[in-house]
Structure formats: C-alpha cells, structure tokens
C-alpha cells in the first residue's frame, strides 16, 4: 500500500494541470512496480 497526497490540491484539482501530471506519474510508477 502507498498513500500519496497533494497537500495544496482540492478534490477536483488532481484531474488536470500540474497536479494531474504529478499524480499520474506516481500512479504509473506503482503500476510498473506491481503489475
């Protein structure tokens, strides 16, 4: 398990822009490691 937080993001902020880029990169790393 891993928890990743974007401290300054509101709920919908992670769906676009810089927040999305960072979150998507973390998710991609997780999938590459565990799948």
CSV table of C-alpha atoms in Angstrom, one decimal:
chain,number,residue,atom,x,y,z
A,1,UNK,CA,0.0,0.0,0.0
A,2,UNK,CA,1.1,3.5,-0.6
A,3,UNK,CA,-0.6,6.9,0.2
A,4,UNK,CA,0.2,9.9,-2.0
A,5,UNK,CA,-1.1,13.3,-1.1
A,6,UNK,CA,-1.0,16.6,-2.9
A,7,UNK,CA,-1.2,19.0,0.1
A,8,UNK,CA,-2.4,22.1,-1.8
A,9,UNK,CA,-4.9,20.3,-4.1
A,10,UNK,CA,-8.7,20.3,-3.7
A,11,UNK,CA,-10.7,17.2,-4.7
A,12,UNK,CA,-11.0,18.1,-8.4
A,13,UNK,CA,-7.6,19.7,-8.8
A,14,UNK,CA,-5.9,16.3,-9.5
A,15,UNK,CA,-7.8,15.8,-12.7
A,16,UNK,CA,-5.9,18.5,-14.7
A,17,UNK,CA,-2.8,20.5,-14.9
A,18,UNK,CA,0.3,20.1,-12.8
A,19,UNK,CA,-1.5,18.2,-10.1
A,20,UNK,CA,-2.6,15.6,-12.7
A,21,UNK,CA,0.9,15.3,-14.1
A,22,UNK,CA,2.4,14.5,-10.7
A,23,UNK,CA,-0.4,12.1,-9.6
A,24,UNK,CA,-0.3,10.3,-12.9
A,25,UNK,CA,3.4,9.8,-12.6
A,26,UNK,CA,3.1,8.3,-9.2
A,27,UNK,CA,0.3,6.0,-10.4
A,28,UNK,CA,2.3,4.9,-13.4
A,29,UNK,CA,5.3,4.1,-11.2
A,30,UNK,CA,3.1,2.0,-8.9
A,31,UNK,CA,1.6,0.0,-11.8
A,32,UNK,CA,5.1,-0.7,-13.3
A,33,UNK,CA,6.3,-1.9,-9.9
A,34,UNK,CA,3.3,-4.1,-9.0
A,35,UNK,CA,2.0,-5.4,-12.4
